[in-house]
């Protein structure tokens, strides 16, 4: 391992989908009691198992739960315990559907006494219109995309990417995709506006559910992957970033402060996305405990667990300073 200084923020999160997962993005005409039963397990058993684990490890107030409005209203006692643990609450749709926020904002505000500032799109399916809506409501961050896999970044509004129509003349579709300015411009002014969201990245390789849960009517679920495969993949990812994440920041994009370069600092975030119906299962939660204990063992070397809101606010402050 290299001798550089490190600052790593583990962005631990839980998507408390429960029954809502089978009502929105997971809606299917053949869903039945068996499917909904998995969601009830998530709400009544899995979520509390995870909460007890986080409390035991001293992490309950250093993480974020993204909770659909349906779960807030279906499992009020369980959600109350989650809120009382001191974590951040972010939005995740109502019935795990795409693009609705108003009622969910009200529900989360009633639960926590403050307006939520973070959002994760169900199934990571976010559109430009949703980003615009989040900005309108004063949200500070989203966690649905992966323009980068281990650095927070400004997420300006861009035009939708349209697939080419090959039936038309090539001149109509042979053109490059316009990337967000904050990803391409070295100018400090590339951070768009004060309302621009910070993106805290996540993707399928940082979550538990796709490889470890079998959902009969979801085409990309597996469910019979050995938990040690996922555990080792997460460790491999972390160790590669520990050695090489600074190389991304040292590229001539103007996005890394000179002080960090001079100090030889390797800085990155390590997002983790868990689900109670997956990580709450008896054969999986032990692996979750092992990986969290493994990460906690590095706290003296510069690793810390952080709420998403804290990561987003620091990233926005840093981007604003670079703009001045």
CSV table of N, CA and C in Angstrom, one decimal, residues 26-167:
chain,number,residue,atom,x,y,z
A,26,UNK,N,-40.9,-2.2,-9.6
A,26,UNK,CA,-41.0,-3.7,-9.6
A,26,UNK,C,-42.4,-4.2,-9.8
A,27,UNK,N,-43.3,-3.3,-10.3
A,27,UNK,CA,-44.7,-3.7,-10.5
A,27,UNK,C,-44.7,-4.8,-11.6
A,28,UNK,N,-45.5,-5.8,-11.4
A,28,UNK,CA,-45.6,-6.8,-12.4
A,28,UNK,C,-47.0,-7.5,-12.3
A,29,UNK,N,-47.7,-7.9,-13.4
A,29,UNK,CA,-49.0,-8.5,-13.2
A,29,UNK,C,-49.0,-9.8,-12.5
A,30,UNK,N,-47.9,-10.4,-12.4
A,30,UNK,CA,-47.8,-11.7,-11.7
A,30,UNK,C,-47.3,-11.6,-10.3
A,31,UNK,N,-47.0,-10.4,-9.8
A,31,UNK,CA,-46.7,-10.2,-8.4
A,31,UNK,C,-47.8,-10.8,-7.5
A,32,UNK,N,-47.4,-11.5,-6.4
A,32,UNK,CA,-48.4,-12.1,-5.5
A,32,UNK,C,-48.0,-12.0,-4.1
A,33,UNK,N,-48.6,-12.7,-3.2
A,33,UNK,CA,-48.4,-12.7,-1.8
A,33,UNK,C,-46.9,-12.9,-1.5
A,34,UNK,N,-46.3,-13.9,-2.2
A,34,UNK,CA,-44.9,-14.2,-2.0
A,34,UNK,C,-44.0,-13.0,-2.2
A,35,UNK,N,-44.2,-12.3,-3.3
A,35,UNK,CA,-43.4,-11.1,-3.5
A,35,UNK,C,-43.6,-10.0,-2.5
A,36,UNK,N,-44.9,-9.7,-2.1
A,36,UNK,CA,-45.1,-8.7,-1.1
A,36,UNK,C,-44.6,-9.1,0.3
A,37,UNK,N,-44.6,-10.5,0.5
A,37,UNK,CA,-44.1,-11.0,1.8
A,37,UNK,C,-42.6,-10.6,2.0
A,38,UNK,N,-41.8,-10.6,0.9
A,38,UNK,CA,-40.4,-10.2,1.0
A,38,UNK,C,-40.3,-8.7,1.5
A,39,UNK,N,-41.3,-7.9,1.0
A,39,UNK,CA,-41.3,-6.5,1.4
A,39,UNK,C,-41.7,-6.3,2.8
A,40,UNK,N,-42.6,-7.2,3.3
A,40,UNK,CA,-43.0,-7.1,4.7
A,40,UNK,C,-41.9,-7.5,5.6
A,41,UNK,N,-41.1,-8.6,5.2
A,41,UNK,CA,-39.9,-9.0,5.9
A,41,UNK,C,-38.9,-7.8,6.0
A,42,UNK,N,-38.8,-7.1,4.9
A,42,UNK,CA,-37.8,-5.9,4.9
A,42,UNK,C,-38.2,-4.9,6.0
A,43,UNK,N,-39.6,-4.6,6.0
A,43,UNK,CA,-40.0,-3.6,6.9
A,43,UNK,C,-40.1,-4.0,8.4
A,44,UNK,N,-40.5,-5.2,8.7
A,44,UNK,CA,-40.7,-5.7,10.0
A,44,UNK,C,-39.5,-6.3,10.7
A,45,UNK,N,-38.6,-6.9,9.8
A,45,UNK,CA,-37.5,-7.7,10.3
A,45,UNK,C,-36.1,-7.1,9.8
A,46,UNK,N,-35.9,-7.1,8.5
A,46,UNK,CA,-34.6,-6.7,8.0
A,46,UNK,C,-34.2,-5.4,8.4
A,47,UNK,N,-35.0,-4.4,8.3
A,47,UNK,CA,-34.6,-3.0,8.7
A,47,UNK,C,-34.1,-2.9,10.1
A,48,UNK,N,-34.8,-3.6,11.0
A,48,UNK,CA,-34.4,-3.5,12.4
A,48,UNK,C,-33.2,-4.3,12.7
A,49,UNK,N,-32.9,-5.4,12.0
A,49,UNK,CA,-31.7,-6.1,12.1
A,49,UNK,C,-30.5,-5.2,11.7
A,50,UNK,N,-30.7,-4.5,10.6
A,50,UNK,CA,-29.6,-3.6,10.1
A,50,UNK,C,-29.4,-2.4,11.1
A,51,UNK,N,-30.5,-1.9,11.6
A,51,UNK,CA,-30.4,-0.8,12.6
A,51,UNK,C,-29.7,-1.2,13.8
A,52,UNK,N,-30.0,-2.4,14.3
A,52,UNK,CA,-29.2,-2.9,15.5
A,52,UNK,C,-27.8,-3.1,15.2
A,53,UNK,N,-27.4,-3.5,14.0
A,53,UNK,CA,-26.0,-3.7,13.6
A,53,UNK,C,-25.3,-2.3,13.6
A,54,UNK,N,-26.0,-1.4,12.9
A,54,UNK,CA,-25.4,0.0,12.8
A,54,UNK,C,-25.2,0.6,14.2
A,55,UNK,N,-26.1,0.4,15.1
A,55,UNK,CA,-26.0,0.9,16.5
A,55,UNK,C,-24.8,0.2,17.2
A,56,UNK,N,-24.7,-1.1,17.0
A,56,UNK,CA,-23.6,-1.8,17.7
A,56,UNK,C,-22.3,-1.4,17.2
A,57,UNK,N,-22.2,-1.0,15.9
A,57,UNK,CA,-20.9,-0.6,15.4
A,57,UNK,C,-20.7,0.9,15.5
A,58,UNK,N,-21.6,1.7,16.1
A,58,UNK,CA,-21.5,3.1,16.2
A,58,UNK,C,-21.6,3.9,14.9
A,59,UNK,N,-22.4,3.3,14.0
A,59,UNK,CA,-22.6,4.0,12.7
A,59,UNK,C,-23.9,4.5,12.4
A,60,UNK,N,-24.9,4.3,13.3
A,60,UNK,CA,-26.3,4.6,13.1
A,60,UNK,C,-26.5,6.1,12.7
A,61,UNK,N,-25.7,7.0,13.3
A,61,UNK,CA,-25.9,8.4,13.1
A,61,UNK,C,-24.9,9.0,12.1
A,62,UNK,N,-24.2,8.1,11.4
A,62,UNK,CA,-23.2,8.5,10.4
A,62,UNK,C,-23.5,7.9,9.0
A,63,UNK,N,-24.8,7.9,8.7
A,63,UNK,CA,-25.2,7.3,7.5
A,63,UNK,C,-26.6,7.9,7.0
A,64,UNK,N,-27.1,7.4,5.9
A,64,UNK,CA,-28.3,8.0,5.3
A,64,UNK,C,-29.2,6.8,4.9
A,65,UNK,N,-30.5,7.0,5.3
A,65,UNK,CA,-31.6,6.0,4.8
A,65,UNK,C,-32.4,6.8,3.8
A,66,UNK,N,-32.5,6.2,2.6
A,66,UNK,CA,-33.4,6.7,1.6
A,66,UNK,C,-34.7,5.9,1.7
A,67,UNK,N,-35.8,6.6,2.0
A,67,UNK,CA,-37.0,5.9,2.4
A,67,UNK,C,-38.2,6.4,1.5
A,68,UNK,N,-38.8,5.5,0.8
A,68,UNK,CA,-40.0,5.8,0.0
A,68,UNK,C,-41.1,6.2,1.0
A,69,UNK,N,-42.0,7.1,0.5
A,69,UNK,CA,-43.1,7.6,1.3
A,69,UNK,C,-44.0,6.4,1.7
A,70,UNK,N,-44.2,5.4,0.8
A,70,UNK,CA,-45.0,4.3,1.2
A,70,UNK,C,-44.5,3.5,2.4
A,71,UNK,N,-43.1,3.4,2.5
A,71,UNK,CA,-42.5,2.7,3.6
A,71,UNK,C,-42.7,3.6,4.9
A,72,UNK,N,-42.6,4.9,4.8
A,72,UNK,CA,-42.8,5.8,5.9
A,72,UNK,C,-44.2,5.5,6.5
A,73,UNK,N,-45.2,5.4,5.6
A,73,UNK,CA,-46.6,5.3,6.1
A,73,UNK,C,-47.0,3.8,6.5
A,74,UNK,N,-46.3,2.8,5.8
A,74,UNK,CA,-46.7,1.4,6.1
A,74,UNK,C,-46.0,0.9,7.3
A,75,UNK,N,-44.8,1.4,7.6
A,75,UNK,CA,-44.0,0.9,8.7
A,75,UNK,C,-43.6,2.1,9.7
A,76,UNK,N,-44.6,2.8,10.2
A,76,UNK,CA,-44.3,4.0,11.0
A,76,UNK,C,-43.4,3.7,12.2
A,77,UNK,N,-43.7,2.6,12.9
A,77,UNK,CA,-42.9,2.3,14.2
A,77,UNK,C,-41.4,2.1,13.8
A,78,UNK,N,-41.2,1.3,12.8
A,78,UNK,CA,-39.8,1.0,12.4
A,78,UNK,C,-39.1,2.3,11.9
A,79,UNK,N,-39.8,3.1,11.1
A,79,UNK,CA,-39.2,4.3,10.6
A,79,UNK,C,-38.9,5.3,11.7
A,80,UNK,N,-39.8,5.3,12.7
A,80,UNK,CA,-39.5,6.2,13.9
A,80,UNK,C,-38.2,5.8,14.6
A,81,UNK,N,-38.0,4.5,14.7
A,81,UNK,CA,-36.7,4.0,15.3
A,81,UNK,C,-35.5,4.5,14.5
A,82,UNK,N,-35.7,4.4,13.2
A,82,UNK,CA,-34.6,4.8,12.3
A,82,UNK,C,-34.3,6.3,12.4
A,83,UNK,N,-35.3,7.1,12.4
A,83,UNK,CA,-35.2,8.5,12.6
A,83,UNK,C,-34.5,8.8,13.9
A,84,UNK,N,-34.9,8.2,15.0
A,84,UNK,CA,-34.4,8.4,16.3
A,84,UNK,C,-32.9,8.0,16.4
A,85,UNK,N,-32.4,7.2,15.5
A,85,UNK,CA,-31.0,6.8,15.6
A,85,UNK,C,-30.1,7.9,15.2
A,86,UNK,N,-30.6,9.0,14.7
A,86,UNK,CA,-29.7,10.1,14.3
A,86,UNK,C,-29.2,10.2,12.9
A,87,UNK,N,-29.7,9.3,12.1
A,87,UNK,CA,-29.3,9.2,10.7
A,87,UNK,C,-29.9,10.4,9.9
A,88,UNK,N,-29.5,10.5,8.6
A,88,UNK,CA,-30.1,11.4,7.7
A,88,UNK,C,-31.2,10.6,7.0
A,89,UNK,N,-32.3,11.3,6.6
A,89,UNK,CA,-33.4,10.7,5.8
A,89,UNK,C,-33.4,11.4,4.5
A,90,UNK,N,-33.3,10.6,3.4
A,90,UNK,CA,-33.4,11.1,2.1
A,90,UNK,C,-34.6,10.5,1.4
A,91,UNK,N,-35.0,11.1,0.3
A,91,UNK,CA,-36.2,10.7,-0.4
A,91,UNK,C,-35.9,9.6,-1.4
A,92,UNK,N,-36.9,8.8,-1.7
A,92,UNK,CA,-36.7,7.6,-2.7
A,92,UNK,C,-38.1,7.3,-3.4
A,93,UNK,N,-38.8,8.4,-3.8
A,93,UNK,CA,-40.1,8.2,-4.4
A,93,UNK,C,-41.1,7.9,-3.3
A,94,UNK,N,-42.4,7.6,-3.8
A,94,UNK,CA,-43.4,7.2,-2.8
A,94,UNK,C,-43.6,5.7,-2.9
A,95,UNK,N,-44.0,5.2,-4.1
A,95,UNK,CA,-44.2,3.7,-4.3
A,95,UNK,C,-43.0,3.2,-5.1
A,96,UNK,N,-41.8,3.7,-4.9
A,96,UNK,CA,-40.6,3.3,-5.6
A,96,UNK,C,-40.9,3.6,-7.1
A,97,UNK,N,-41.6,4.7,-7.4
A,97,UNK,CA,-41.8,5.1,-8.8
A,97,UNK,C,-40.9,6.3,-9.1
A,98,UNK,N,-40.9,6.7,-10.3
A,98,UNK,CA,-40.0,7.7,-10.8
A,98,UNK,C,-40.6,9.1,-10.9
A,99,UNK,N,-40.0,10.0,-10.2
A,99,UNK,CA,-40.3,11.4,-10.5
A,99,UNK,C,-41.2,12.2,-9.7
A,100,UNK,N,-41.8,11.6,-8.6
A,100,UNK,CA,-42.8,12.3,-7.8
A,100,UNK,C,-42.1,12.6,-6.4
A,101,UNK,N,-42.3,13.9,-5.9
A,101,UNK,CA,-41.6,14.3,-4.7
A,101,UNK,C,-42.5,15.0,-3.7
A,102,UNK,N,-43.5,15.8,-4.1
A,102,UNK,CA,-44.2,16.7,-3.2
A,102,UNK,C,-44.7,16.0,-1.9
A,103,UNK,N,-45.5,15.0,-2.0
A,103,UNK,CA,-46.0,14.4,-0.8
A,103,UNK,C,-44.9,13.8,0.0
A,104,UNK,N,-43.9,13.2,-0.6
A,104,UNK,CA,-42.8,12.6,0.1
A,104,UNK,C,-42.0,13.7,0.9
A,105,UNK,N,-41.8,14.9,0.3
A,105,UNK,CA,-41.2,16.0,1.1
A,105,UNK,C,-42.0,16.3,2.4
A,106,UNK,N,-43.3,16.3,2.3
A,106,UNK,CA,-44.1,16.6,3.4
A,106,UNK,C,-44.0,15.5,4.5
A,107,UNK,N,-44.0,14.2,4.0
A,107,UNK,CA,-43.9,13.1,5.0
A,107,UNK,C,-42.6,13.1,5.7
A,108,UNK,N,-41.5,13.3,4.9
A,108,UNK,CA,-40.2,13.3,5.6
A,108,UNK,C,-40.0,14.5,6.5
A,109,UNK,N,-40.6,15.6,6.2
A,109,UNK,CA,-40.5,16.8,7.0
A,109,UNK,C,-41.2,16.6,8.3
A,110,UNK,N,-42.4,16.0,8.2
A,110,UNK,CA,-43.2,15.6,9.5
A,110,UNK,C,-42.4,14.7,10.3
A,111,UNK,N,-41.7,13.7,9.7
A,111,UNK,CA,-41.0,12.7,10.5
A,111,UNK,C,-39.8,13.3,11.2
A,112,UNK,N,-39.0,14.1,10.5
A,112,UNK,CA,-37.7,14.6,11.0
A,112,UNK,C,-37.7,16.0,11.6
A,113,UNK,N,-38.7,16.8,11.3
A,113,UNK,CA,-38.8,18.2,11.7
A,113,UNK,C,-38.0,19.1,10.8
A,114,UNK,N,-37.4,18.5,9.7
A,114,UNK,CA,-36.7,19.4,8.8
A,114,UNK,C,-36.9,18.9,7.4
A,115,UNK,N,-36.8,19.8,6.4
A,115,UNK,CA,-37.0,19.4,5.0
A,115,UNK,C,-35.8,18.5,4.5
A,116,UNK,N,-36.1,17.5,3.8
A,116,UNK,CA,-35.0,16.6,3.2
A,116,UNK,C,-34.3,17.4,2.1
A,117,UNK,N,-33.0,17.1,2.0
A,117,UNK,CA,-32.2,17.8,1.0
A,117,UNK,C,-31.5,16.8,0.0
A,118,UNK,N,-31.8,15.5,0.2
A,118,UNK,CA,-31.2,14.5,-0.7
A,118,UNK,C,-32.2,13.5,-1.3
A,119,UNK,N,-31.8,13.0,-2.4
A,119,UNK,CA,-32.8,12.1,-3.2
A,119,UNK,C,-32.0,11.0,-3.9
A,120,UNK,N,-32.5,9.8,-3.9
A,120,UNK,CA,-32.0,8.8,-4.8
A,120,UNK,C,-33.2,8.2,-5.6
A,121,UNK,N,-33.0,8.2,-6.9
A,121,UNK,CA,-34.1,7.7,-7.8
A,121,UNK,C,-34.3,6.2,-7.6
A,122,UNK,N,-35.5,5.8,-7.5
A,122,UNK,CA,-35.8,4.3,-7.5
A,122,UNK,C,-35.2,3.6,-8.8
A,123,UNK,N,-34.4,2.6,-8.5
A,123,UNK,CA,-33.7,1.8,-9.6
A,123,UNK,C,-32.7,2.7,-10.3
A,124,UNK,N,-32.3,3.8,-9.7
A,124,UNK,CA,-31.4,4.8,-10.3
A,124,UNK,C,-32.0,5.4,-11.6
A,125,UNK,N,-33.3,5.3,-11.8
A,125,UNK,CA,-33.9,5.8,-13.1
A,125,UNK,C,-34.3,7.3,-12.9
A,126,UNK,N,-33.3,8.2,-13.2
A,126,UNK,CA,-33.6,9.6,-13.0
A,126,UNK,C,-33.6,10.3,-14.4
A,127,UNK,N,-34.4,11.3,-14.5
A,127,UNK,CA,-34.5,12.0,-15.8
A,127,UNK,C,-34.2,13.5,-15.5
A,128,UNK,N,-33.9,14.2,-16.6
A,128,UNK,CA,-33.6,15.6,-16.5
A,128,UNK,C,-34.7,16.4,-15.8
A,129,UNK,N,-35.9,16.0,-16.1
A,129,UNK,CA,-37.1,16.7,-15.4
A,129,UNK,C,-37.1,16.6,-13.9
A,130,UNK,N,-36.6,15.4,-13.4
A,130,UNK,CA,-36.5,15.2,-12.0
A,130,UNK,C,-35.5,16.0,-11.4
A,131,UNK,N,-34.3,16.2,-12.1
A,131,UNK,CA,-33.2,17.0,-11.6
A,131,UNK,C,-33.7,18.4,-11.4
A,132,UNK,N,-34.4,18.9,-12.4
A,132,UNK,CA,-35.0,20.3,-12.4
A,132,UNK,C,-35.9,20.4,-11.3
A,133,UNK,N,-36.7,19.4,-11.0
A,133,UNK,CA,-37.7,19.5,-9.9
A,133,UNK,C,-37.0,19.5,-8.6
A,134,UNK,N,-36.0,18.7,-8.4
A,134,UNK,CA,-35.2,18.7,-7.2
A,134,UNK,C,-34.6,20.1,-6.9
A,135,UNK,N,-34.0,20.7,-7.9
A,135,UNK,CA,-33.4,22.0,-7.8
A,135,UNK,C,-34.5,23.0,-7.4
A,136,UNK,N,-35.7,22.9,-8.0
A,136,UNK,CA,-36.8,23.8,-7.7
A,136,UNK,C,-37.2,23.8,-6.2
A,137,UNK,N,-37.1,22.5,-5.6
A,137,UNK,CA,-37.5,22.3,-4.2
A,137,UNK,C,-36.3,22.5,-3.2
A,138,UNK,N,-35.2,23.0,-3.7
A,138,UNK,CA,-34.1,23.3,-2.8
A,138,UNK,C,-33.3,22.1,-2.4
A,139,UNK,N,-33.3,21.0,-3.1
A,139,UNK,CA,-32.5,19.9,-2.7
A,139,UNK,C,-31.0,20.2,-3.0
A,140,UNK,N,-30.2,19.6,-2.2
A,140,UNK,CA,-28.7,19.9,-2.3
A,140,UNK,C,-28.0,18.8,-3.1
A,141,UNK,N,-28.5,17.6,-3.1
A,141,UNK,CA,-27.8,16.5,-3.8
A,141,UNK,C,-28.7,15.4,-4.3
A,142,UNK,N,-28.2,14.7,-5.2
A,142,UNK,CA,-28.8,13.5,-5.7
A,142,UNK,C,-27.8,12.3,-5.6
A,143,UNK,N,-28.3,11.1,-5.6
A,143,UNK,CA,-27.4,9.9,-5.5
A,143,UNK,C,-28.0,8.8,-6.4
A,144,UNK,N,-27.9,9.0,-7.7
A,144,UNK,CA,-28.5,8.1,-8.7
A,144,UNK,C,-27.6,7.8,-9.8
A,145,UNK,N,-26.5,8.6,-10.0
A,145,UNK,CA,-25.7,8.5,-11.3
A,145,UNK,C,-24.3,8.2,-11.0
A,146,UNK,N,-23.5,8.0,-12.0
A,146,UNK,CA,-22.1,7.6,-11.9
A,146,UNK,C,-21.2,8.1,-13.0
A,147,UNK,N,-21.3,9.5,-13.2
A,147,UNK,CA,-20.4,10.1,-14.1
A,147,UNK,C,-18.9,9.9,-13.5
A,148,UNK,N,-18.8,9.8,-12.2
A,148,UNK,CA,-17.6,9.3,-11.6
A,148,UNK,C,-18.0,8.3,-10.5
A,149,UNK,N,-17.1,7.4,-10.2
A,149,UNK,CA,-17.6,6.3,-9.2
A,149,UNK,C,-17.1,6.6,-7.8
A,150,UNK,N,-16.3,7.6,-7.6
A,150,UNK,CA,-15.7,7.8,-6.2
A,150,UNK,C,-15.4,9.2,-5.8
A,151,UNK,N,-16.0,10.1,-6.6
A,151,UNK,CA,-15.8,11.6,-6.3
A,151,UNK,C,-17.2,12.2,-6.4
A,152,UNK,N,-17.6,13.1,-5.5
A,152,UNK,CA,-18.8,13.9,-5.7
A,152,UNK,C,-18.5,15.0,-6.7
A,153,UNK,N,-19.6,15.3,-7.5
A,153,UNK,CA,-19.4,16.3,-8.5
A,153,UNK,C,-20.7,17.1,-8.8
A,154,UNK,N,-20.5,18.4,-9.3
A,154,UNK,CA,-21.7,19.2,-9.6
A,154,UNK,C,-22.5,18.5,-10.7
A,155,UNK,N,-23.8,18.6,-10.6
A,155,UNK,CA,-24.7,18.0,-11.6
A,155,UNK,C,-25.5,19.0,-12.3
A,156,UNK,N,-25.0,19.7,-13.3
A,156,UNK,CA,-25.8,20.7,-14.0
A,156,UNK,C,-26.8,20.1,-14.9
A,157,UNK,N,-27.9,20.8,-15.2
A,157,UNK,CA,-28.9,20.4,-16.1
A,157,UNK,C,-28.3,20.3,-17.5
A,158,UNK,N,-28.6,19.2,-18.2
A,158,UNK,CA,-28.1,19.1,-19.6
A,158,UNK,C,-29.3,18.6,-20.5
A,159,UNK,N,-29.1,18.7,-21.7
A,159,UNK,CA,-30.2,18.2,-22.7
A,159,UNK,C,-30.2,16.7,-22.7
A,160,UNK,N,-31.4,16.1,-22.8
A,160,UNK,CA,-31.4,14.7,-22.8
A,160,UNK,C,-30.6,14.1,-24.0
A,161,UNK,N,-30.1,12.9,-23.8
A,161,UNK,CA,-29.3,12.2,-24.8
A,161,UNK,C,-30.3,11.4,-25.6
A,162,UNK,N,-30.4,11.6,-26.9
A,162,UNK,CA,-31.4,10.9,-27.7
A,162,UNK,C,-30.7,9.8,-28.5
A,163,UNK,N,-31.2,8.6,-28.6
A,163,UNK,CA,-30.5,7.6,-29.4
A,163,UNK,C,-30.7,7.9,-30.9
A,164,UNK,N,-29.8,7.5,-31.7
A,164,UNK,CA,-29.8,7.9,-33.1
A,164,UNK,C,-31.0,7.1,-33.8
A,165,UNK,N,-31.5,7.8,-34.8
A,165,UNK,CA,-32.5,7.1,-35.7
A,165,UNK,C,-31.7,6.8,-37.0
A,166,UNK,N,-31.3,5.5,-37.1
A,166,UNK,CA,-30.5,5.1,-38.2
A,166,UNK,C,-31.2,5.1,-39.5
A,167,UNK,N,-32.5,5.3,-39.5
A,167,UNK,CA,-33.3,5.3,-40.8
A,167,UNK,C,-33.2,6.7,-41.4
